[in-house]
mmCIF file of C-alpha atoms and ligand atoms in Angstrom:
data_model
loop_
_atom_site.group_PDB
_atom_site.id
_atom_site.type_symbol
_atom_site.label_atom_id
_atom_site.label_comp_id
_atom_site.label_asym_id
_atom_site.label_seq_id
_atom_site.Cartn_x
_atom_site.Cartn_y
_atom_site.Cartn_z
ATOM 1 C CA UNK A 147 29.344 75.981 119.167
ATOM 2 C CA UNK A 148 31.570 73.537 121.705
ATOM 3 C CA UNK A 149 29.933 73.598 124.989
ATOM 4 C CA UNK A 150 32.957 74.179 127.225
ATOM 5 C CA UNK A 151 33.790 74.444 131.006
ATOM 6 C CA UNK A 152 36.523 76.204 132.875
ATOM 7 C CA UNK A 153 37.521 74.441 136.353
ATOM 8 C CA UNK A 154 39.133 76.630 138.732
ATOM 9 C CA UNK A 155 40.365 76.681 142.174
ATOM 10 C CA UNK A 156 41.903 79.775 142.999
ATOM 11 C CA UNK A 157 42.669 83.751 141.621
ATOM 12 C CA UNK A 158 41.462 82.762 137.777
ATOM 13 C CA UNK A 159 43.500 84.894 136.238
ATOM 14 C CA UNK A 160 43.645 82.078 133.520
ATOM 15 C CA UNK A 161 40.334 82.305 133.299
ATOM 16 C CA UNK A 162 40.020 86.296 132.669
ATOM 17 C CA UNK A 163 42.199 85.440 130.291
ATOM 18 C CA UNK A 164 39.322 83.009 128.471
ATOM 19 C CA UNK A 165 36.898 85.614 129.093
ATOM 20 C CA UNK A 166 38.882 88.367 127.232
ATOM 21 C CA UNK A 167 40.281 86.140 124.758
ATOM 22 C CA UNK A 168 36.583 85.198 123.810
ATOM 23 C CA UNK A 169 34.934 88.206 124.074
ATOM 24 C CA UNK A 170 37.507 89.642 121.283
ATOM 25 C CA UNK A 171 36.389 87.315 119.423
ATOM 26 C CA UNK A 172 39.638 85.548 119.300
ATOM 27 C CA UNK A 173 37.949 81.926 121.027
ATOM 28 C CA UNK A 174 35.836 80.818 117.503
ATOM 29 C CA UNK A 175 32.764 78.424 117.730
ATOM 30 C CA UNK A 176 32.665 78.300 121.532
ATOM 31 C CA UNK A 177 30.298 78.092 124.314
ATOM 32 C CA UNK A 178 31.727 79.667 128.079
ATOM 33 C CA UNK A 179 28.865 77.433 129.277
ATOM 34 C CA UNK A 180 30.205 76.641 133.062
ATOM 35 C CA UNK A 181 32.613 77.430 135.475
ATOM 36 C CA UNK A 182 33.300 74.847 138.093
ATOM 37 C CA UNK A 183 35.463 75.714 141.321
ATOM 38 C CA UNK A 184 36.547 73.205 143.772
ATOM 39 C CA UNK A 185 36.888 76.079 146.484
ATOM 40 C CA UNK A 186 33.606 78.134 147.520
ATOM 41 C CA UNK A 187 35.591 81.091 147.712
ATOM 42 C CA UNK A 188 38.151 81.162 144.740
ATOM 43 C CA UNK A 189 37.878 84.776 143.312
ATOM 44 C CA UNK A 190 37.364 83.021 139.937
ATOM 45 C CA UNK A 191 33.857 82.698 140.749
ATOM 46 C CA UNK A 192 33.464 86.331 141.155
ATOM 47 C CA UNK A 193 35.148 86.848 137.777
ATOM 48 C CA UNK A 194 32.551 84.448 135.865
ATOM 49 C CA UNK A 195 29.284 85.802 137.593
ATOM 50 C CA UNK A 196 30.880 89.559 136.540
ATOM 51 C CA UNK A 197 31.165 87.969 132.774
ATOM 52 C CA UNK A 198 27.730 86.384 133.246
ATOM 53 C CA UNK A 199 28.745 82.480 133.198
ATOM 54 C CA UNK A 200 26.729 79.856 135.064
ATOM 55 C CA UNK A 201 29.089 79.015 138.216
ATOM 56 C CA UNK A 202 28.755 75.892 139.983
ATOM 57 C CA UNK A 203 31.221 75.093 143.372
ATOM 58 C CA UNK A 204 32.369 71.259 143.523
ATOM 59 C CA UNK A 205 34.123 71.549 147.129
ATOM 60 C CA UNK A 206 37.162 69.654 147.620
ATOM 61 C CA UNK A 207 37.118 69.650 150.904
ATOM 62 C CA UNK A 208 33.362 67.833 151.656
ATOM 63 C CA UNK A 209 35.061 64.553 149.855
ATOM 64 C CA UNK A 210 37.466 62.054 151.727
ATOM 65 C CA UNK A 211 39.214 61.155 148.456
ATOM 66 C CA UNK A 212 39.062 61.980 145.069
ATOM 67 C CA UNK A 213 36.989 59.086 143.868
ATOM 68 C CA UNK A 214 33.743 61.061 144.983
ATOM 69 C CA UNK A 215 35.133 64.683 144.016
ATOM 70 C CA UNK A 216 36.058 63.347 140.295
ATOM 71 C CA UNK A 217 32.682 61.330 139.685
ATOM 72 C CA UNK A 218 30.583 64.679 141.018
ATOM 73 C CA UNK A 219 32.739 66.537 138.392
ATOM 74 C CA UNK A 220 32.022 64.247 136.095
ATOM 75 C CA UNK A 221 27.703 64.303 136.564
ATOM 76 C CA UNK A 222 27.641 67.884 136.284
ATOM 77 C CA UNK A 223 29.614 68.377 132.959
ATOM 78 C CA UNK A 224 27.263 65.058 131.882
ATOM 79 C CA UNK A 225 24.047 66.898 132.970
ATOM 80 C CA UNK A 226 25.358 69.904 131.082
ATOM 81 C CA UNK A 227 26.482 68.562 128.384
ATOM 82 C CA UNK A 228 29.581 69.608 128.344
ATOM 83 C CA UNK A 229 31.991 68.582 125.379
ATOM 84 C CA UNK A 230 35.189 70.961 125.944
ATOM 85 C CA UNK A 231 37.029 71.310 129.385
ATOM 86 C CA UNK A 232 39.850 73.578 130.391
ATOM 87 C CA UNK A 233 41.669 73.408 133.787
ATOM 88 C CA UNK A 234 42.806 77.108 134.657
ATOM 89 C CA UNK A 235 44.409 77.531 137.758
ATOM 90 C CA UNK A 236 42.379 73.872 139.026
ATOM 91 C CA UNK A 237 44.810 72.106 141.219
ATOM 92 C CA UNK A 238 43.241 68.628 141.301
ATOM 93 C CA UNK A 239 44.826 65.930 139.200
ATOM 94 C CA UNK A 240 40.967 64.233 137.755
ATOM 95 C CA UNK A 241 40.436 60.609 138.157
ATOM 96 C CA UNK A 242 41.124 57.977 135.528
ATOM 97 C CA UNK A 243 36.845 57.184 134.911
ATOM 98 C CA UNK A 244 36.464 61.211 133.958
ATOM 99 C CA UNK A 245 39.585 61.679 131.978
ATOM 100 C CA UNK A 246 39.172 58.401 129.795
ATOM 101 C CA UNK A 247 35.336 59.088 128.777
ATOM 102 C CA UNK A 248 36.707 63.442 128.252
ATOM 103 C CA UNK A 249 40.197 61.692 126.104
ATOM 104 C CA UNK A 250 41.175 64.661 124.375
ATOM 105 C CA UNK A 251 38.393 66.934 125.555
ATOM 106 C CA UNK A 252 40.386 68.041 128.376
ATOM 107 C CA UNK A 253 43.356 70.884 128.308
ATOM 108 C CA UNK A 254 45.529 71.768 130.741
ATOM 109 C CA UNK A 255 47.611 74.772 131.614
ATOM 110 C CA UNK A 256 50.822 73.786 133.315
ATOM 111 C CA UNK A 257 53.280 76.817 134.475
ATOM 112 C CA UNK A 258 56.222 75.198 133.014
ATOM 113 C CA UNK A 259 57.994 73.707 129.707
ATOM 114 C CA UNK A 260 56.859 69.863 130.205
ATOM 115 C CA UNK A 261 58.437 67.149 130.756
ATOM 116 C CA UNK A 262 60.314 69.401 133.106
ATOM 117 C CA UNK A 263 59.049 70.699 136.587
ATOM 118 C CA UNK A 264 55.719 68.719 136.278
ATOM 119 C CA UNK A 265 54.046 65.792 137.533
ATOM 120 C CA UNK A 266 52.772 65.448 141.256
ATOM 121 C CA UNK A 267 53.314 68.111 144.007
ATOM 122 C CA UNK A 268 54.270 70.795 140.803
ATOM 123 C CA UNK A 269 51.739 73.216 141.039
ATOM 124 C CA UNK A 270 50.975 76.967 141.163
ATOM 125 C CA UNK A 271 54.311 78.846 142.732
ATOM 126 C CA UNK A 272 55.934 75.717 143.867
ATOM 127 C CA UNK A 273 56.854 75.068 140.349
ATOM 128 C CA UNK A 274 58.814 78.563 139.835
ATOM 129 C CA UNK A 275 60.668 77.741 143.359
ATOM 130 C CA UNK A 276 61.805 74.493 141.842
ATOM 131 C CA UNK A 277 62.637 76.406 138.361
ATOM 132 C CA UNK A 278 64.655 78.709 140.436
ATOM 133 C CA UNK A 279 66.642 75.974 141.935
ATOM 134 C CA UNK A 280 67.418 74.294 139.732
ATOM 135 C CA UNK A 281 68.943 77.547 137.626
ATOM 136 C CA UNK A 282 67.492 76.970 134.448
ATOM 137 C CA UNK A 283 67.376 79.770 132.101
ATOM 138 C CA UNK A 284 64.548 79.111 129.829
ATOM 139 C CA UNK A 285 61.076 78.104 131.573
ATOM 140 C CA UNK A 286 57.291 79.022 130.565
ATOM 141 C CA UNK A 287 54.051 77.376 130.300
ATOM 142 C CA UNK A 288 52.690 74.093 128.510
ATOM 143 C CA UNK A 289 48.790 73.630 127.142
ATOM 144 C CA UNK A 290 48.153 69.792 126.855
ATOM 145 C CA UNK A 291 45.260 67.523 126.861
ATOM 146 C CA UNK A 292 44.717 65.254 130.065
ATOM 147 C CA UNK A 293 45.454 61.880 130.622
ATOM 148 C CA UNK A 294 45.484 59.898 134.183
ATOM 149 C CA UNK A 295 48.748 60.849 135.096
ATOM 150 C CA UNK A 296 49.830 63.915 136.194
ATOM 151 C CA UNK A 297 50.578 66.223 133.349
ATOM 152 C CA UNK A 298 51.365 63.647 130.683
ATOM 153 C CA UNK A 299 49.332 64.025 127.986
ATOM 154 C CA UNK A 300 49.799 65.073 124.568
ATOM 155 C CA UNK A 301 51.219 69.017 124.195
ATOM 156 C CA UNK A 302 48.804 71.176 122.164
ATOM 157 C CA UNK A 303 51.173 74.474 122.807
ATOM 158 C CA UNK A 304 53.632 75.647 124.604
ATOM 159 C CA UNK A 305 55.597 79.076 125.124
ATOM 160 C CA UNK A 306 59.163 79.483 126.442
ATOM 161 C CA UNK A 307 60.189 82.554 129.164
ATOM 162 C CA UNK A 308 63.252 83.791 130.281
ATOM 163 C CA UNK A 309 64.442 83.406 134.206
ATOM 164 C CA UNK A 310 65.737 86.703 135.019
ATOM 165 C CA UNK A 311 68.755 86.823 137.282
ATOM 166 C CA UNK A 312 66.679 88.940 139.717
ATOM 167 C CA UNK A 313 63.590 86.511 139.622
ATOM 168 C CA UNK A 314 61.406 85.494 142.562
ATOM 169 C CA UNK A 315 58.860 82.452 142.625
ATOM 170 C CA UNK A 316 56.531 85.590 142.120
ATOM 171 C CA UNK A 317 57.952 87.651 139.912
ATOM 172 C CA UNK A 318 58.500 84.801 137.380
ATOM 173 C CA UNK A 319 54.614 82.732 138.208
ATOM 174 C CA UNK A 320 53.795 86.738 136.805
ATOM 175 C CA UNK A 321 55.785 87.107 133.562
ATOM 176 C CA UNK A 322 55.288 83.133 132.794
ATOM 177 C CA UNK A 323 51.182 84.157 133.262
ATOM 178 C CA UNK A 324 51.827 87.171 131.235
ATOM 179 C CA UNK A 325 53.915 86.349 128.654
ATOM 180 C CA UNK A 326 53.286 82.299 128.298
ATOM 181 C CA UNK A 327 49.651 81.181 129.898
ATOM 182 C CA UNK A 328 47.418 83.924 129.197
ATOM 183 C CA UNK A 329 47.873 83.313 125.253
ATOM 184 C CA UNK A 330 48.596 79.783 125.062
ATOM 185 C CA UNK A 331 45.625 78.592 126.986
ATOM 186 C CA UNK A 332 42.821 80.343 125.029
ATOM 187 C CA UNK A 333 44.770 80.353 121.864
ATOM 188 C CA UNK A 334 44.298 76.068 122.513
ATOM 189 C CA UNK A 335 40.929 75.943 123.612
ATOM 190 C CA UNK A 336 39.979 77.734 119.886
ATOM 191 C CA UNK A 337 41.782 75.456 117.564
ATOM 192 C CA UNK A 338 39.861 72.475 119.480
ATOM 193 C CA UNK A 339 36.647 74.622 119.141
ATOM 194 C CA UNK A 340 38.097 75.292 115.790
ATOM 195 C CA UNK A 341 38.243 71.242 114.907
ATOM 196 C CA UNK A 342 41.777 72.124 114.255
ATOM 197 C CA UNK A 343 43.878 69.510 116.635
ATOM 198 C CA UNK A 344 44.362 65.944 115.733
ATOM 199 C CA UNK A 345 46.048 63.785 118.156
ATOM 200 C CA UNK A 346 48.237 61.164 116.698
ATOM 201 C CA UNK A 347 49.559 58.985 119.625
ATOM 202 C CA UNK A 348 51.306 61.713 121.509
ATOM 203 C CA UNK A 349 51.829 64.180 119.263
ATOM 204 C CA UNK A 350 49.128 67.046 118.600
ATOM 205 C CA UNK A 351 49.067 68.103 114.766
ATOM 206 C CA UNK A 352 47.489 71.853 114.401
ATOM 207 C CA UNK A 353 45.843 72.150 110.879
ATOM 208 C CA UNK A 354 46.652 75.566 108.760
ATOM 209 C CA UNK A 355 48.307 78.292 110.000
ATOM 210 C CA UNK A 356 49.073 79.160 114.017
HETATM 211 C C1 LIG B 18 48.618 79.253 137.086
HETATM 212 O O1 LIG B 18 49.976 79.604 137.025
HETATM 213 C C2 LIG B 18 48.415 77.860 136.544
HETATM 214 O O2 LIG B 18 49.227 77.552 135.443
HETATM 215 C C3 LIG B 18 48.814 77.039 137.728
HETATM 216 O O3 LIG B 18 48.300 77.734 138.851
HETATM 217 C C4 LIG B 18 48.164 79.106 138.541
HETATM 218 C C5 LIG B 18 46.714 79.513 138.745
HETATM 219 O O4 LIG B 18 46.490 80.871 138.509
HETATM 220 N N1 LIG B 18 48.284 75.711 137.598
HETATM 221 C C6 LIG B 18 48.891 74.625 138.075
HETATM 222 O O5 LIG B 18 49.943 74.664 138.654
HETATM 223 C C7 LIG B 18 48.141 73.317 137.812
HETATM 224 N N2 LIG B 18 49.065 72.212 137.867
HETATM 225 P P1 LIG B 18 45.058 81.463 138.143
HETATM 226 O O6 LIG B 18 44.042 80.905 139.135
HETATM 227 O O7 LIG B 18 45.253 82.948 138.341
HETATM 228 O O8 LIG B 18 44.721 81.109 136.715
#
């Protein structure tokens, strides 16, 4: 079983998603061993404690930088042994020291088709304002593995959704959840529990069938 933690920071509907997704049975050979939140109050918390998963709170706001914040991150998924980490809904970019010794061991979920709409100061519904300004016509959600920059690392999955003439930043963060994040994101964290993903450079080969 992969020993995996979910970091959060806000509504964790990414993270029900995980929940449901493993309790299916459709997560193979993993461990929901943690769930970290860098806010005391995020309402993911609440949703791990109902699904009876250890929850530990890493508060943002007690460190000046994120120098401190990263390396506490980083002691806790040491002292728990953590091999697996998904970021679901956490809205923290990690430092380099945590992301180099996790290299490959941690997956993102981005709201959008990367390399567009990503990087720093896209996050949560500020990327679907930007997607609506721009007028595309195809956006949707990206599941990668983290590197020190800001949503570059190698693409595991990702899911396309339509922009809807009618579209708010809301309505479309809800169908790009629905229809791109909630599948893509669990879907990921089983073929690495799975030993399926091999990471060549930047590209992400899946072995057997999707
Ligand atoms: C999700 O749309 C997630 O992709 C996004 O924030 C939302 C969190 O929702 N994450 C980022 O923008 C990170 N760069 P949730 O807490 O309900 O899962």
């Amino acid at each position: 079983m992969v020993k995996t933690a979910i970091l959060v920071s806000g509504g964790g509907t990414n993270l029900q998603a995980i929940i449901d997704a493993h309790a299916r049975g459709d997560i193979k050979n993993c461990e929901l061993a943690a769930v970290i939140s860098s806010k005391p109050d995020a309402y993911a918390l609440t949703r791990a404690e109902l699904a009876g998963i250890s929850t530990y709170v890493i508060d943002r706001k007690q460190y000046a930088d994120s120098t401190g914040f990263s390396a506490d991150i980083h002691k806790l998924l040491t002292k728990l042994d953590i091999e697996l980490v998904a970021l679901a809904g956490f809205m923290y970019v990690l430092d380099a020291p945590l992301v180099n010794a996790f290299e490959n061991r941690i997956i993102n979920i981005h709201p959008a088709l990367i390399p567009a709409f990503c990087g720093v100061g896209f996050y949560g519904l500020r990327v679907h304002e930007r997607v609506l300004e721009y007028g595309v016509k195809i956006t949707g959600a990206t599941a990668h593995f983290c590197t020190a920059g800001a949503d570059e690392g190698p693409i595991i999955l990702q899911q396309s959704v339509e922009v809807r003439e009618d579209d708010t930043p809301q309505s479309l963060q809800r169908r790009v959840m629905e229809e791109a994040e909630w599948h893509i994101l669990p879907r990921a964290i089983s073929l690495y529990c799975e030993r399926r993903l091999e990471v060549e450079g930047r590209r992400v080969r899946i072995r057997g069938e999707l």
